One Martini backbone bead per residue (centre of mass of N, CA, C, O) as a GRO file, in nm:
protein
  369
    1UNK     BB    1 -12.840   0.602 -23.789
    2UNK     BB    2 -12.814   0.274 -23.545
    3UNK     BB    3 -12.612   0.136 -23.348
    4UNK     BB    4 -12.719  -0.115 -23.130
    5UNK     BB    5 -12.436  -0.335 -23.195
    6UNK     BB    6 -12.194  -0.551 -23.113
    7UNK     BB    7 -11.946  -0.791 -23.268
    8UNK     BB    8 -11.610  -0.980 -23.134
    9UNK     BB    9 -11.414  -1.208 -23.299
   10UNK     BB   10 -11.063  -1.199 -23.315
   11UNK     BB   11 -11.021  -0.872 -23.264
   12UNK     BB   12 -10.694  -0.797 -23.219
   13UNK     BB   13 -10.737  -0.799 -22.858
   14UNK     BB   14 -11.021  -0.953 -22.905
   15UNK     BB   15 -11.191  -1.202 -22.870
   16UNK     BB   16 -11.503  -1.170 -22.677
   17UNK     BB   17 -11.799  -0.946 -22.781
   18UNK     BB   18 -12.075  -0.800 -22.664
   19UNK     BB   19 -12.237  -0.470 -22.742
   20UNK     BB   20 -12.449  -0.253 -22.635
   21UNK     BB   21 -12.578   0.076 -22.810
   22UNK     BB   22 -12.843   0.263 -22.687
   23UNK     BB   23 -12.653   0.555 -22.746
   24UNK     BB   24 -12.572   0.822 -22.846
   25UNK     BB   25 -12.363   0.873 -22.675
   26UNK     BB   26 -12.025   0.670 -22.683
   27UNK     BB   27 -11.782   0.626 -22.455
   28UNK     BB   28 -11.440   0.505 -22.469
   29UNK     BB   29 -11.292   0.483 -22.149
   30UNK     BB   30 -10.894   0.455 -22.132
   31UNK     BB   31 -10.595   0.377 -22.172
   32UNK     BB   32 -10.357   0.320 -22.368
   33UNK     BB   33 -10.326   0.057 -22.499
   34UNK     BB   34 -10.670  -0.140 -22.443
   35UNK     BB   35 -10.878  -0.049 -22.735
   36UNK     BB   36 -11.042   0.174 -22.839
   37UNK     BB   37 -10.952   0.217 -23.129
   38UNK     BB   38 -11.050  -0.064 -23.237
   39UNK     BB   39 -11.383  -0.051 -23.186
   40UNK     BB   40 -11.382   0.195 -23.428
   41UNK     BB   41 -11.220   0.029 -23.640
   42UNK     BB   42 -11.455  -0.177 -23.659
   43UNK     BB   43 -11.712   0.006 -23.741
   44UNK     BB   44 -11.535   0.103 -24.002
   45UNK     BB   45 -11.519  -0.150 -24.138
   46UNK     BB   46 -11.814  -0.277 -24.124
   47UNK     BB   47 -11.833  -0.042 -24.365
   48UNK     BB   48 -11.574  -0.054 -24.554
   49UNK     BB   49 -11.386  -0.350 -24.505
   50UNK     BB   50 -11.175  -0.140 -24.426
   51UNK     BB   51 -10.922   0.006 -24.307
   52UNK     BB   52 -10.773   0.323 -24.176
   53UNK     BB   53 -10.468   0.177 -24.040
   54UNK     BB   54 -10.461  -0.035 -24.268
   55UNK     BB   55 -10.431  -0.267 -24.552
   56UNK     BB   56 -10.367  -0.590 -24.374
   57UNK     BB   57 -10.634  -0.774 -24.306
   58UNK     BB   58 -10.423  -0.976 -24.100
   59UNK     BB   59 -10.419  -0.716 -23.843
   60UNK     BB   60 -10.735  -0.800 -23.762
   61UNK     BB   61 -10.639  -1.075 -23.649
   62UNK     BB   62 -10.562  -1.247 -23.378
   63UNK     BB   63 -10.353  -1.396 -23.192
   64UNK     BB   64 -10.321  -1.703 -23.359
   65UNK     BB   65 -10.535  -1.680 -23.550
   66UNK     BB   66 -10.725  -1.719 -23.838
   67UNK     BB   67 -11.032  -1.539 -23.732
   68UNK     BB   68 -11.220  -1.250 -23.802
   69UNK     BB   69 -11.541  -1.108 -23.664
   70UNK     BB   70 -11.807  -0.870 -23.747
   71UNK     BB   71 -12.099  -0.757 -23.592
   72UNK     BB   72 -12.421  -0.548 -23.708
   73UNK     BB   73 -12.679  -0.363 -23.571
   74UNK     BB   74 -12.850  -0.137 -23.797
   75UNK     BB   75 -13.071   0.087 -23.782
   76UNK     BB   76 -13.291   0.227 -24.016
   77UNK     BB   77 -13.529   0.423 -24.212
   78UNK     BB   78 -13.627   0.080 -24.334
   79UNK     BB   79 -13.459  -0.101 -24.095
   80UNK     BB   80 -13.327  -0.366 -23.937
   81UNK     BB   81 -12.965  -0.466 -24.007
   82UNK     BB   82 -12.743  -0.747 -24.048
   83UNK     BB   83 -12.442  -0.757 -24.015
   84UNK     BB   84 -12.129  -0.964 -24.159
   85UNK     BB   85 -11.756  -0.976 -24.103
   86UNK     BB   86 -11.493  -1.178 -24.241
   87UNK     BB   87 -11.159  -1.286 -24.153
   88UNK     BB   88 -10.917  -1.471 -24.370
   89UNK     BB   89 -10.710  -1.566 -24.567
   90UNK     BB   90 -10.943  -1.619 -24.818
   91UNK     BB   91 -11.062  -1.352 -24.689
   92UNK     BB   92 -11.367  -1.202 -24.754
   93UNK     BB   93 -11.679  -1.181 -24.562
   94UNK     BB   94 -12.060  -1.086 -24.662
   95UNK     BB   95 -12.307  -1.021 -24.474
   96UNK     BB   96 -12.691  -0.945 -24.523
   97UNK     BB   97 -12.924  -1.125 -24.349
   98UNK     BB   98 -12.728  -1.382 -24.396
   99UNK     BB   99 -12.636  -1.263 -24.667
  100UNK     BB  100 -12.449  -1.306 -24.926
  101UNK     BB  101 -12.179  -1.110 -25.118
  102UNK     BB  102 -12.067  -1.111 -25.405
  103UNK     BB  103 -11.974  -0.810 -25.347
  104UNK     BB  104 -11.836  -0.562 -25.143
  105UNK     BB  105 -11.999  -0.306 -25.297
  106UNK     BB  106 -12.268  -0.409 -25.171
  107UNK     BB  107 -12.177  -0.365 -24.852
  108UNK     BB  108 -12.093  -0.085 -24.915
  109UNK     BB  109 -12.329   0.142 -24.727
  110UNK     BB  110 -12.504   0.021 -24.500
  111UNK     BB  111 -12.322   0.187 -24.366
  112UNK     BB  112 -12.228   0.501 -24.231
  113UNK     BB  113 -11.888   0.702 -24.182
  114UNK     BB  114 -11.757   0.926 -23.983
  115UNK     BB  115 -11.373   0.992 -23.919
  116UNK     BB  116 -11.238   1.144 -23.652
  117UNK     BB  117 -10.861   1.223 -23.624
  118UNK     BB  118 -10.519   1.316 -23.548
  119UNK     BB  119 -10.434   1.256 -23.881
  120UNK     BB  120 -10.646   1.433 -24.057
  121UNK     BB  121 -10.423   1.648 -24.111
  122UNK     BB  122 -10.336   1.504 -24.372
  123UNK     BB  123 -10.546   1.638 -24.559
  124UNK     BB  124 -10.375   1.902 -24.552
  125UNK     BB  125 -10.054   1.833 -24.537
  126UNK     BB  126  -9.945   1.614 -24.667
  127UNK     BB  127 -10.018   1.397 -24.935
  128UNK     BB  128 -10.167   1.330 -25.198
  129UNK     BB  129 -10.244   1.030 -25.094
  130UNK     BB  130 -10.432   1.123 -24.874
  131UNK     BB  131 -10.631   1.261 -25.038
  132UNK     BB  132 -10.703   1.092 -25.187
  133UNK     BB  133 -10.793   0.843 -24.999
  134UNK     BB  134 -11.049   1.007 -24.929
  135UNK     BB  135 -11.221   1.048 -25.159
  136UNK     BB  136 -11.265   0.728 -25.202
  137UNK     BB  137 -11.389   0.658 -24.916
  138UNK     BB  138 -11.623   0.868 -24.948
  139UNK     BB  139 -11.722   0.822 -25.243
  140UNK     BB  140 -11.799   0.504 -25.167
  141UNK     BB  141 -11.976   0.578 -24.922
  142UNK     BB  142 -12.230   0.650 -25.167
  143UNK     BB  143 -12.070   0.531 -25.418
  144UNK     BB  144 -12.005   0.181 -25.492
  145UNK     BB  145 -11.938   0.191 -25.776
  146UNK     BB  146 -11.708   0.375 -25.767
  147UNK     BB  147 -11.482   0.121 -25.699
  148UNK     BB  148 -11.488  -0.040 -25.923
  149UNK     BB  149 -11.391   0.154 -26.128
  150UNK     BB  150 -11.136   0.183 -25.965
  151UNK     BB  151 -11.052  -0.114 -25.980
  152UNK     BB  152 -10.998  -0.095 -26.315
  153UNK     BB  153 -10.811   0.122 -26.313
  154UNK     BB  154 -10.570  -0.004 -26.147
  155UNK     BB  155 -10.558  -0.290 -26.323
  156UNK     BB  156 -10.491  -0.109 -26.613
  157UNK     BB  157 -10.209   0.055 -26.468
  158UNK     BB  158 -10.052  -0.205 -26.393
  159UNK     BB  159 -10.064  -0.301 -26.715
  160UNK     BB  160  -9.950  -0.007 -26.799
  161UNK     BB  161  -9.667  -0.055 -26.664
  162UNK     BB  162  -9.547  -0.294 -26.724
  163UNK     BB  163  -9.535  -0.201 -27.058
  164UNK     BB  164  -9.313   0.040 -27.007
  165UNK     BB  165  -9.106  -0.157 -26.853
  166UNK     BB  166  -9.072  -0.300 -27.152
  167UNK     BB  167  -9.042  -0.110 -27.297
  168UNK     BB  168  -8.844   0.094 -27.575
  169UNK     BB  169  -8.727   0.376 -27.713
  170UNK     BB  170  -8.894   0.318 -28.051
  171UNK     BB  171  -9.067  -0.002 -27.940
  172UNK     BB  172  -9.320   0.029 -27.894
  173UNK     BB  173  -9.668  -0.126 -27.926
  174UNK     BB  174  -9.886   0.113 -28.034
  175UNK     BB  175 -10.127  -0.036 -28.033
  176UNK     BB  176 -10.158  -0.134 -27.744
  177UNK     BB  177 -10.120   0.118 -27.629
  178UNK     BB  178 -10.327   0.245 -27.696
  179UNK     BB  179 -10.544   0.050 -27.583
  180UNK     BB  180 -10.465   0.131 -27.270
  181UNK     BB  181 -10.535   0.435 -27.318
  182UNK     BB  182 -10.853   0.356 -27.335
  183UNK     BB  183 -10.864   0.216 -27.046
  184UNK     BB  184 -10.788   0.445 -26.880
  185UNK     BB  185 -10.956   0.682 -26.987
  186UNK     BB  186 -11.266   0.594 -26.921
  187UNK     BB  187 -11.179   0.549 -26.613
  188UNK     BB  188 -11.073   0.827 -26.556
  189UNK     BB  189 -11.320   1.031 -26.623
  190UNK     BB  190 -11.473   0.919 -26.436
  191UNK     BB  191 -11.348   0.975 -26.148
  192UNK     BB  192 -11.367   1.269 -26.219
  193UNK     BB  193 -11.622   1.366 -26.232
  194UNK     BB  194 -11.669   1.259 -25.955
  195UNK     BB  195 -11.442   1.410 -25.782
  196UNK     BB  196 -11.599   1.673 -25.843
  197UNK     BB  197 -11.826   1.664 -25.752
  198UNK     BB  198 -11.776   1.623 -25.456
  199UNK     BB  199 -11.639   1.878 -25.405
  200UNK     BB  200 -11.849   2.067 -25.450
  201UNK     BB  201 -12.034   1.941 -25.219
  202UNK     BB  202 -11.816   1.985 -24.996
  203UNK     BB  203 -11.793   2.322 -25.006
  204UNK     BB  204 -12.062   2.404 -24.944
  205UNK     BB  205 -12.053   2.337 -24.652
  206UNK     BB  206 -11.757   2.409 -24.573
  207UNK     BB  207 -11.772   2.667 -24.566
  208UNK     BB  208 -12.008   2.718 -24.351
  209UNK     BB  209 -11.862   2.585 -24.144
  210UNK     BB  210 -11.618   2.762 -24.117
  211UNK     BB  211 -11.753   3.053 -24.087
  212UNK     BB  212 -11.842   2.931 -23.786
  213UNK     BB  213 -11.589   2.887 -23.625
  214UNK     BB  214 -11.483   3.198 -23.736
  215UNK     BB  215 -11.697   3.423 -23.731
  216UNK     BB  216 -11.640   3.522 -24.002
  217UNK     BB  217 -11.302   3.545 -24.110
  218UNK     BB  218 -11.303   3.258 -24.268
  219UNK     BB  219 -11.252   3.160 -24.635
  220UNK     BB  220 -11.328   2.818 -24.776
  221UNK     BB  221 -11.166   2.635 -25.034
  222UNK     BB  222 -11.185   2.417 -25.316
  223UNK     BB  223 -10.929   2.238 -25.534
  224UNK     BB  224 -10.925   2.094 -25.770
  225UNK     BB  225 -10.668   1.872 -25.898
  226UNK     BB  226 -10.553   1.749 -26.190
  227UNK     BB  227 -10.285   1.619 -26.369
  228UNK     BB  228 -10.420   1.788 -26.585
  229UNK     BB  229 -10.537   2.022 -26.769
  230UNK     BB  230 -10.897   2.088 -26.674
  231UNK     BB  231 -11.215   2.030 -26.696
  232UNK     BB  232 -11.425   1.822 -26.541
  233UNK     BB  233 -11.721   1.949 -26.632
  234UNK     BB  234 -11.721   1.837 -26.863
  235UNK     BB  235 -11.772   1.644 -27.097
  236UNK     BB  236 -11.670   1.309 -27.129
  237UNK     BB  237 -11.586   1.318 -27.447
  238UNK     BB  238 -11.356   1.571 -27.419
  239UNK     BB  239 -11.213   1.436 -27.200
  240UNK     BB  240 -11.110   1.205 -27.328
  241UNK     BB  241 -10.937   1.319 -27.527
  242UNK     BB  242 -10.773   1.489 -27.371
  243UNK     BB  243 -10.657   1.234 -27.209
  244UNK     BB  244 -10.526   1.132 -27.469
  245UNK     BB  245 -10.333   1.349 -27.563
  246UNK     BB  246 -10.166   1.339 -27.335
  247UNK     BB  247 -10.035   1.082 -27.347
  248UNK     BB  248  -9.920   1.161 -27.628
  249UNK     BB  249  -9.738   1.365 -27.508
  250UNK     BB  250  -9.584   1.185 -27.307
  251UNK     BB  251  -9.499   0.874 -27.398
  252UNK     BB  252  -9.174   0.934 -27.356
  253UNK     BB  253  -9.154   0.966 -27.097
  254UNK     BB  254  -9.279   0.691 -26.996
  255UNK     BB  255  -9.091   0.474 -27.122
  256UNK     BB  256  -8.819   0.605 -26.959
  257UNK     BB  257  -8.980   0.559 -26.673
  258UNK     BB  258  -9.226   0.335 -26.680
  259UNK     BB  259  -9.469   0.558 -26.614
  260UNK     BB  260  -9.749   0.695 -26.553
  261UNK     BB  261  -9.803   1.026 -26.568
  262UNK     BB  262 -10.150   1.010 -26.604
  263UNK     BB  263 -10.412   1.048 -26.369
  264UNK     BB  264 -10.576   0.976 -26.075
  265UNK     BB  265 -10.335   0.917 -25.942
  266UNK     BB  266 -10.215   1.204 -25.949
  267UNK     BB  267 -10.425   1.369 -25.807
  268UNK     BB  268 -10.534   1.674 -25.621
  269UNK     BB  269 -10.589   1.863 -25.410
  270UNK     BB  270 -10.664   2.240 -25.254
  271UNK     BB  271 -10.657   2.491 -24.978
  272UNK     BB  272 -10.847   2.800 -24.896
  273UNK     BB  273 -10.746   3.052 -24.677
  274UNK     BB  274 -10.828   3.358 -24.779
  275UNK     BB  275 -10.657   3.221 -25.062
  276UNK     BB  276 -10.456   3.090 -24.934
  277UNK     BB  277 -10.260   2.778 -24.884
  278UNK     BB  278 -10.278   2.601 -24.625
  279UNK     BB  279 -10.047   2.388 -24.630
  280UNK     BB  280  -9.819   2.669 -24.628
  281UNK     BB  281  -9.979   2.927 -24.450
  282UNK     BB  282 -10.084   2.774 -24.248
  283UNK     BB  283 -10.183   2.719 -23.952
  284UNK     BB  284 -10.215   2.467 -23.685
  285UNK     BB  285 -10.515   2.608 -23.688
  286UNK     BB  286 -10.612   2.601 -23.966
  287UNK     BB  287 -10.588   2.324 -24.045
  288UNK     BB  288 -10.762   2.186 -23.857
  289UNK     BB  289 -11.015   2.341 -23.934
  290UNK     BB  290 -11.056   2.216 -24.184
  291UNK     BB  291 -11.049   1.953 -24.086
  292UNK     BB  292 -11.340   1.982 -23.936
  293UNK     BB  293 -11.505   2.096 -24.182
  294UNK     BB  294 -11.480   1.884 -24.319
  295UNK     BB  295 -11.615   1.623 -24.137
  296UNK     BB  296 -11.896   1.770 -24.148
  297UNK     BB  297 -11.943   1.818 -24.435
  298UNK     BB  298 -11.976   1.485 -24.460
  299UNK     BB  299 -12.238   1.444 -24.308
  300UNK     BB  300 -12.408   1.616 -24.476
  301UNK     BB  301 -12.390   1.490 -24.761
  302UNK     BB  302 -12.487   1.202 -24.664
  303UNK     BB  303 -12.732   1.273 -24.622
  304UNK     BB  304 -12.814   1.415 -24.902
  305UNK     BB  305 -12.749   1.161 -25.045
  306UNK     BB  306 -12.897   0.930 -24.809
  307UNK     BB  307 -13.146   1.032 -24.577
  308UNK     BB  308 -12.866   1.010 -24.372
  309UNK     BB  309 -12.714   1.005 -24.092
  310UNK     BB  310 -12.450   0.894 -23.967
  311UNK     BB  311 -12.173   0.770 -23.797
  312UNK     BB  312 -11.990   0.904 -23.572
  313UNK     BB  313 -11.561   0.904 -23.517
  314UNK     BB  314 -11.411   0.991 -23.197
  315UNK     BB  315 -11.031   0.974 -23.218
  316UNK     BB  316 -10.898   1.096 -22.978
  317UNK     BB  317 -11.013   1.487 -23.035
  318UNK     BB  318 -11.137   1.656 -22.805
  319UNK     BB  319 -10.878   1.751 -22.666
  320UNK     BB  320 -10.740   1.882 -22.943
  321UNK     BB  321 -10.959   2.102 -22.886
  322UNK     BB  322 -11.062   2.415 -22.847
  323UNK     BB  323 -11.377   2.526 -22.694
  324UNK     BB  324 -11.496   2.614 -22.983
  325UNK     BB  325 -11.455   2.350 -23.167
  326UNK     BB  326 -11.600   2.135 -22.944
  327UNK     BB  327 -11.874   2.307 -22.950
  328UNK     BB  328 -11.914   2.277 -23.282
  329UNK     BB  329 -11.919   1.952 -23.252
  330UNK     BB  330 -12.129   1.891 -23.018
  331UNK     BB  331 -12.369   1.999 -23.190
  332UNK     BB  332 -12.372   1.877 -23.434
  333UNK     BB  333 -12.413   1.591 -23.287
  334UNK     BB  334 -12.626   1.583 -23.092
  335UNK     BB  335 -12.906   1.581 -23.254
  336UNK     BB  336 -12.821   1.395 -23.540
  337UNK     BB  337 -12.584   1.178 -23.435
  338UNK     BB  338 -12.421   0.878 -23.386
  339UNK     BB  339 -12.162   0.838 -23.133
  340UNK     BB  340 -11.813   0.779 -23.100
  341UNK     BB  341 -11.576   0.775 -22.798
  342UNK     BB  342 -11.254   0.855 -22.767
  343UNK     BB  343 -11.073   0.867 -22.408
  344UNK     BB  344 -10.858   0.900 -22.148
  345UNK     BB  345 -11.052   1.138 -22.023
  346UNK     BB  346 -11.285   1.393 -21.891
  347UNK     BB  347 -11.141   1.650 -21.854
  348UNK     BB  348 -11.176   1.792 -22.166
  349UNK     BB  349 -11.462   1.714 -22.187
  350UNK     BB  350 -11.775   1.879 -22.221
  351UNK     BB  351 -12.001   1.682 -22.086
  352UNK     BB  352 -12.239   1.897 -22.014
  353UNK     BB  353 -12.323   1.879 -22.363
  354UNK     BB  354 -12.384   1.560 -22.288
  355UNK     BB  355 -12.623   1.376 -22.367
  356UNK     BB  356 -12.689   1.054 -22.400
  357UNK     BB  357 -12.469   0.914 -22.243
  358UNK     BB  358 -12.233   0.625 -22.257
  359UNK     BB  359 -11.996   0.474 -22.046
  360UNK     BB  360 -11.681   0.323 -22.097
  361UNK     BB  361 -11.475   0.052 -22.017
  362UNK     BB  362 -11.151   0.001 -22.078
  363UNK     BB  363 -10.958  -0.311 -22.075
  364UNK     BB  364 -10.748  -0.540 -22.229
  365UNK     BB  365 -11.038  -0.597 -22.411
  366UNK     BB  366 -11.239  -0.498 -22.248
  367UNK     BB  367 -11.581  -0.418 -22.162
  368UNK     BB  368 -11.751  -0.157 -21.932
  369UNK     BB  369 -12.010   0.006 -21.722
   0.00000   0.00000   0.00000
């Protein structure tokens, strides 16, 4: 898929922007705190319609205006779409060929993006809240179902946390408390079914991604960890029972703590590199190369599921691969995918491996060529 334009109306530091992008590779150079990060974090929303640095979306609009709006032509394999999101008090609105999206799910997977920044390293060493967040973004720009689930399952731990911090040991509610659990386990087996294949099929690319960037020297495996001892591949029906005995194996100690104690908010995953537990023992180069693996292996995934490859953004992150990286990144996308890439400067990248590229100067909210 190939983003031909895209247009900024009190987007963040943008009053007003049309911008035509009909280059395969397009970096956007400029100083810090300029806006190039603004306009990569746009196409990212537009794919998503939530941004990947804030959850308010009240700060993707700019200053003391009401509402901001990103619009979007993107030709795909079967034609050219026409996106529109805005965004204002009363919320998001989505449109796609002047046609309003009753559900934001219907509007995302439209246009498809992999956006690689120097925070992804906090998918191999952070918090699971990182790992489980990437799982979700990226699970669900391939199956937007996957997020209505997901946010069916948020509804129900909020109603059964509230549930929990409002009884007291050997006076809740049994029959209720059973309720929320059944409509917990329902949706959460879902959910895991899902990130379990979806890790299986990142594994197969991220391996041999791997194994590329490091000559065959490191073998890199992804580890599914569900919050409870489960294999996640069985049948759903034996995954719901098995979640079922857990909460009731919990039961008192949740009502105790007042909080769900079991279940995908809780999921982690885990990478092994020769073994090893990247997260503990990798080196902060190994950790990178990770990072940097996983990323490549989501474009192959995106294509193999939707028959397309996405668009990568590369949120000055070039400069911080060293030679070997950044070559076997920009092979990667060069005939493949389009590109938009931020940087302050190009003397650390290797302009000369960059085919049709198209250099944009960023200023104060301005974009030039």
């Amino acid at each position: 898929m190939f983003l031909t334009s895209i247009q900024l109306q009190n987007y963040r530091n943008y009053s007003e922007i049309d911008l035509q992008t009909p280059n395969k590779v397009n970096i956007f150079l400029g100083q810090n705190a300029q806006g190039k990060t603004n306009l990569l974090e746009a196409i990212f929303v537009l794919a998503l319609t939530k941004s990947h640095r804030t959850s308010k979306d009240k700060e993707l609009i700019g200053w003391q205006e009401s509402s901001a709006r990103i619009t979007g032509e993107v030709d795909k394999k079967y034609g050219a779409i026409k996106l529109d999101l805005l965004f204002s008090a009363q919320g998001k609105k989505a449109k796609i060929n002047g046609l309003e999206q009753r559900k934001l799910s219907d509007f995302i997977g439209s246009v498809n993006v992999v956006m690689f920044a120097p925070e992804d390293l906090e998918i191999v060493k952070g918090t699971p809240g990182v790992r489980r967040r990437f799982l979700d973004m990226e699970i669900g720009q391939v199956q937007p179902g996957y997020l209505y689930t997901l946010q069916q399952y948020g509804k129900v731990l909020q109603q059964r946390n509230n549930f929990l911090k409002a009884s007291y040991p050997g006076g809740a509610n049994q029959t209720m408390l059973e309720v929320w659990n059944q409509q917990l386990s329902e949706h959460g087996v879902k959910i895991m079914k899902k990130r379990k294949h979806f890790i299986h099929k990142l594994q197969t690319f991220a391996e041999r991604i791997h194994a590329g960037i490091t000559n065959g020297t490191e073998q890199l495996t992804i580890d599914y960890r569900p919050s409870f001892d489960t294999d996640a591949q069985q049948d759903e029906s034996v995954l719901f029972d098995q979640f079922m005995i857990k909460l009731t194996q919990v039961k008192d100690q949740e009502i105790r703590r007042g909080v769900t104690l079991v279940g995908p908010h809780r999921d982690d995953l885990a990478f092994f590199i020769n073994g090893k537990e990247a997260q503990v023992y990798g080196s902060q180069g190994q950790q990178r190369t990770t990072a940097l693996s996983l990323k490549l292996a989501e474009i192959e995934l995106i294509n193999e599921e939707i028959g397309e490859y996405p668009i990568l953004l590369l949120d000055d992150v070039l400069s911080e691969l060293d030679q070997n990286r950044q070559t076997q990144l920009i092979e990667t996308f060069q005939s493949k995918v389009q590109t938009f890439i931020t940087t302050t400067g190009l003397e650390s990248v290797n302009v000369s491996r960059l085919q049709d590229a198209g250099i944009y100067h960023v200023h104060d909210g301005r974009v030039t060529r």
